[in-house]
Coordinates of C-alpha atoms in Angstrom, one line a residue:
M1 CA -124.8 22.2 -55.0
K2 CA -126.6 19.5 -56.3
I3 CA -127.6 18.7 -52.5
L4 CA -130.1 21.7 -52.5
Q5 CA -132.0 19.8 -55.3
V6 CA -132.3 17.1 -52.7
L7 CA -133.4 19.5 -50.0
S8 CA -136.0 21.2 -52.4
L9 CA -137.6 17.8 -53.1
L10 CA -137.6 16.6 -49.6
L11 CA -139.0 19.7 -48.4
D12 CA -141.7 20.0 -51.0
Y13 CA -145.2 18.1 -50.4
P14 CA -144.4 14.2 -50.6
T15 CA -145.8 12.4 -53.4
E16 CA -145.1 9.0 -55.0
L17 CA -142.5 10.6 -57.0
L18 CA -139.8 10.7 -54.2
S19 CA -139.8 6.6 -54.0
D20 CA -138.7 6.5 -57.7
S21 CA -136.1 9.0 -57.0
R22 CA -134.8 7.2 -53.9
D23 CA -131.5 5.9 -55.1
E24 CA -130.7 9.3 -56.6
L25 CA -131.4 11.0 -53.6
I26 CA -129.3 8.8 -51.6
H27 CA -126.5 9.3 -54.2
L28 CA -126.5 13.0 -54.3
T29 CA -126.5 13.1 -50.3
Q30 CA -123.6 10.8 -49.9
D31 CA -121.8 12.6 -52.7
S32 CA -122.4 15.8 -51.2
S33 CA -119.9 18.3 -49.3
L34 CA -122.0 17.7 -45.9
S35 CA -120.4 16.9 -43.3
A36 CA -120.8 12.9 -42.1
K37 CA -123.2 13.7 -39.3
A38 CA -125.4 15.9 -41.4
K39 CA -125.4 13.2 -44.4
E40 CA -126.4 10.5 -41.7
A41 CA -129.2 12.6 -40.5
V42 CA -130.6 13.3 -43.9
L43 CA -130.0 9.9 -45.1
A44 CA -132.2 8.5 -42.3
F45 CA -134.9 11.1 -43.2
I46 CA -135.1 9.4 -46.6
N47 CA -135.0 6.2 -45.4
T48 CA -137.4 6.3 -42.7
R49 CA -139.9 8.6 -44.7
L50 CA -139.7 6.3 -47.8
D51 CA -140.2 3.5 -46.1
G52 CA -143.2 4.6 -44.1
D53 CA -146.9 5.3 -45.3
L54 CA -147.0 7.8 -48.2
M55 CA -150.2 9.2 -46.3
D56 CA -149.0 9.2 -43.1
W57 CA -146.1 11.5 -44.3
Q58 CA -148.4 13.7 -46.0
V59 CA -150.6 14.3 -42.8
D60 CA -147.4 15.0 -40.8
Y61 CA -146.5 17.7 -43.4
D62 CA -150.1 19.2 -43.6
G63 CA -149.5 19.5 -39.6
L64 CA -146.5 20.8 -39.6
F65 CA -146.2 23.5 -42.5
E66 CA -149.9 24.2 -43.3
R67 CA -151.1 25.0 -39.8
G68 CA -150.2 28.1 -38.2
R69 CA -147.5 30.4 -39.1
S70 CA -144.5 29.5 -36.9
L71 CA -143.0 27.1 -39.2
S72 CA -144.4 28.4 -42.8
L73 CA -142.2 27.6 -45.4
L74 CA -143.0 31.2 -47.2
L75 CA -139.8 32.8 -46.1
F76 CA -141.5 36.5 -46.0
E77 CA -144.5 35.2 -43.8
H78 CA -142.0 35.4 -40.9
L79 CA -140.7 38.9 -41.7
H80 CA -143.5 41.0 -43.5
G81 CA -147.0 38.9 -42.6
E82 CA -149.6 40.9 -44.6
S83 CA -147.9 44.1 -45.2
R84 CA -147.7 45.7 -48.5
D85 CA -144.1 45.5 -48.6
R86 CA -144.5 42.1 -49.8
G87 CA -145.4 43.3 -53.3
Q88 CA -142.1 44.5 -54.3
A89 CA -140.3 41.6 -52.8
M90 CA -142.5 39.6 -55.2
V91 CA -141.7 41.4 -58.4
N92 CA -138.0 41.7 -57.5
L93 CA -137.5 37.9 -56.4
Q94 CA -139.5 37.0 -59.7
N95 CA -137.2 39.1 -61.6
Q96 CA -134.0 37.2 -60.2
Y97 CA -135.5 34.0 -61.0
K98 CA -136.2 35.1 -64.6
E99 CA -132.8 36.4 -65.0
A100 CA -131.3 33.1 -64.0
G101 CA -133.5 31.2 -66.6
L102 CA -136.0 29.7 -64.1
E103 CA -139.8 30.4 -65.0
I104 CA -142.4 29.7 -62.3
G105 CA -145.8 29.2 -62.6
L106 CA -148.6 31.8 -62.1
K107 CA -149.8 29.9 -59.0
E108 CA -146.1 29.3 -57.6
L109 CA -144.7 31.5 -54.5
P110 CA -141.1 32.3 -55.2
D111 CA -140.5 32.6 -51.6
Y112 CA -141.5 28.9 -51.0
V113 CA -138.5 27.4 -49.3
P114 CA -138.1 24.3 -51.8
L115 CA -138.4 26.6 -54.7
Y116 CA -135.8 29.1 -53.4
L117 CA -133.4 26.1 -52.8
E118 CA -134.2 24.9 -56.5
F119 CA -133.0 28.4 -57.6
L120 CA -129.7 28.4 -55.6
S121 CA -128.9 25.0 -56.9
T122 CA -128.2 26.6 -60.3
Q123 CA -126.1 29.5 -59.1
G124 CA -123.0 27.8 -58.0
D125 CA -121.9 27.1 -55.1
D126 CA -120.3 30.5 -53.9
N127 CA -123.8 32.2 -54.8
A128 CA -125.8 29.2 -53.3
R129 CA -123.9 29.8 -50.0
F130 CA -124.7 33.5 -49.9
G131 CA -128.1 32.9 -50.7
L132 CA -128.3 30.7 -48.0
Q133 CA -126.7 33.2 -45.7
E134 CA -129.3 35.7 -46.4
V135 CA -132.0 33.8 -45.1
A136 CA -130.2 31.8 -42.4
P137 CA -131.9 33.3 -39.4
I138 CA -135.2 32.1 -40.8
L139 CA -133.8 28.8 -41.3
A140 CA -132.4 28.9 -37.6
L141 CA -135.5 29.6 -36.4
L142 CA -137.2 26.9 -38.4
T143 CA -134.6 24.6 -36.9
A144 CA -135.3 25.3 -33.3
R145 CA -138.8 25.0 -33.9
L146 CA -138.9 21.7 -35.8
Q147 CA -136.5 20.5 -32.8
K148 CA -138.9 21.5 -30.0
R149 CA -141.5 19.3 -32.3
Q150 CA -139.2 16.7 -32.2
S151 CA -139.7 16.3 -35.9
D152 CA -137.1 14.7 -38.4
Y153 CA -137.3 17.8 -40.6
S154 CA -135.2 19.6 -38.5
A155 CA -132.3 17.5 -39.9
L156 CA -132.9 19.0 -43.5
F157 CA -133.0 22.6 -41.9
L158 CA -129.6 21.6 -40.3
A159 CA -127.9 20.6 -43.4
M160 CA -128.9 24.1 -45.1
L161 CA -127.5 25.8 -42.0
E162 CA -124.5 23.8 -42.4
L163 CA -124.3 24.7 -45.9
S164 CA -124.6 28.1 -45.6
D165 CA -121.2 28.3 -43.1
T166 CA -123.0 31.0 -41.1
D167 CA -122.1 31.9 -37.5
I168 CA -125.7 31.5 -35.8
D169 CA -126.1 30.2 -32.1
L170 CA -128.7 28.0 -32.3
S171 CA -128.6 26.9 -28.8
D172 CA -129.6 30.6 -27.9
I173 CA -132.7 30.3 -30.2
V174 CA -133.9 27.1 -28.7
R175 CA -133.6 28.8 -25.3
Q176 CA -135.4 32.1 -26.6
I177 CA -138.5 29.9 -27.8
A178 CA -138.3 27.2 -24.9
S179 CA -141.7 29.1 -23.5
E180 CA -143.0 30.1 -27.1
E181 CA -146.8 28.6 -27.8
R182 CA -147.8 26.7 -30.6
D183 CA -149.7 28.7 -33.0
D184 CA -151.5 25.1 -34.6
T185 CA -154.0 24.5 -32.1
P186 CA -157.6 24.9 -32.7
K187 CA -157.6 27.8 -30.3
A188 CA -154.9 29.3 -31.6
L189 CA -156.3 29.4 -35.0
D190 CA -159.5 30.7 -34.2
K191 CA -157.7 33.7 -33.0
V192 CA -155.8 34.2 -35.7
W193 CA -159.2 34.3 -38.0
E194 CA -160.5 36.8 -35.7
E195 CA -157.5 39.3 -35.8
E196 CA -157.6 39.1 -39.5
V197 CA -160.9 39.9 -40.4
V198 CA -161.6 41.3 -44.1
T199 CA -163.6 44.2 -44.4
F200 CA -164.9 44.9 -47.8
L201 CA -166.5 48.5 -47.0
G202 CA -165.0 51.7 -46.0
N203 CA -164.4 52.9 -42.8
D204 CA -167.5 55.1 -43.0
Q205 CA -169.8 52.3 -43.9
Q206 CA -167.8 49.8 -41.3
S207 CA -169.0 52.2 -38.6
A208 CA -172.5 52.3 -39.9
C209 CA -172.8 48.6 -40.2
S210 CA -170.3 46.8 -38.2
S211 CA -171.3 43.4 -38.8
S212 CA -170.6 43.5 -42.5
T213 CA -167.4 41.7 -42.3
S214 CA -166.4 38.1 -43.6
R215 CA -163.2 36.2 -42.7
P216 CA -161.0 35.6 -45.8
T217 CA -161.2 32.0 -47.5
E218 CA -158.1 29.6 -47.2
Q219 CA -157.3 30.3 -50.8
Q220 CA -157.6 34.1 -50.3
R221 CA -155.2 34.0 -47.6
K222 CA -152.8 32.0 -49.7
D223 CA -153.0 34.4 -52.7
Q224 CA -151.8 37.1 -50.4
F225 CA -148.3 35.3 -49.8
I226 CA -145.3 37.4 -51.0
P227 CA -141.9 36.1 -51.6
L228 CA -138.5 37.1 -50.2
N229 CA -136.2 39.6 -51.9
T230 CA -133.4 39.7 -49.5
E231 CA -132.3 43.2 -50.6
L232 CA -135.4 44.5 -48.9
L233 CA -134.4 43.3 -45.6
N234 CA -132.0 46.0 -44.4
G235 CA -133.8 48.8 -42.9
Q236 CA -137.4 47.2 -42.7
E237 CA -139.5 47.3 -39.6
F238 CA -141.0 43.5 -39.0
S239 CA -143.9 43.0 -37.0
T240 CA -145.1 39.4 -37.8
D241 CA -142.6 36.9 -36.0
T242 CA -140.7 39.1 -33.4
L243 CA -138.0 36.5 -32.9
A244 CA -137.2 36.5 -36.8
A245 CA -136.9 40.3 -36.9
E246 CA -134.7 40.4 -34.0
L247 CA -132.3 37.6 -35.5
F248 CA -132.1 39.7 -39.3
A249 CA -131.7 42.9 -37.1
H250 CA -128.6 40.8 -36.1
A251 CA -127.6 39.3 -39.0
V252 CA -127.8 42.5 -41.5
T253 CA -125.1 43.8 -39.1
K254 CA -122.7 41.2 -39.8
A255 CA -123.7 40.5 -44.0
P256 CA -120.8 39.6 -45.8
A257 CA -120.1 40.9 -49.3
T258 CA -122.4 39.9 -52.1
A259 CA -121.0 36.7 -53.8
T260 CA -119.9 37.1 -57.7
K261 CA -122.4 36.3 -60.3
G262 CA -121.5 33.4 -62.3
A263 CA -119.8 31.4 -59.3

């Protein structure tokens, strides 16, 4: 699915290179299997964003995806948070990428949505669809949250949901998040830092010197992000994003048969 390459580029951090690829992005979108309505929305996103100021776009991107966790583009952020389950998920998904011939840099995080889409775009239509189905609950939740913020990025996630061909009641998710408080306000961000204090001493030492704690740096936090491996979803206990957990619990009971390799 070449359209997944388009969505991958549009969901990555915006740079001047996107302007150079404008004609190709438009052509691939028009030539995709998306419905007329979805094509129109994605094309509107491309034209609006590329016609606007790049710095304004970058500021908007940072504000949406780099502040708080509710709109994180790291898939496992919505499931495992800071739990140790992320470690094995990192290894497994990275191995999947290597088996497919996709080598990623040491600093790249395999559960980053644009990277995951790039991977799926090389796996044939059936496997790409199955890969989208496995993360559809997260995609749906991000769609609803972006719609609530009236962001045109929701068009990209709606396109992914359409390509996944999954039966998810988006209106029900919209209803569930109606009273959800934003987590990107200064007050909310301060609360997260307070709850995630890193302790550099053992428990005994901490009791003797409770002030010996320090908040992690932003780089330390990013280094802890571990990617998605969909094989680990069944039977897991999630605690980071309660709604994401509930959606996955429902989805795994309706999971389709695994797509064939090399489709």
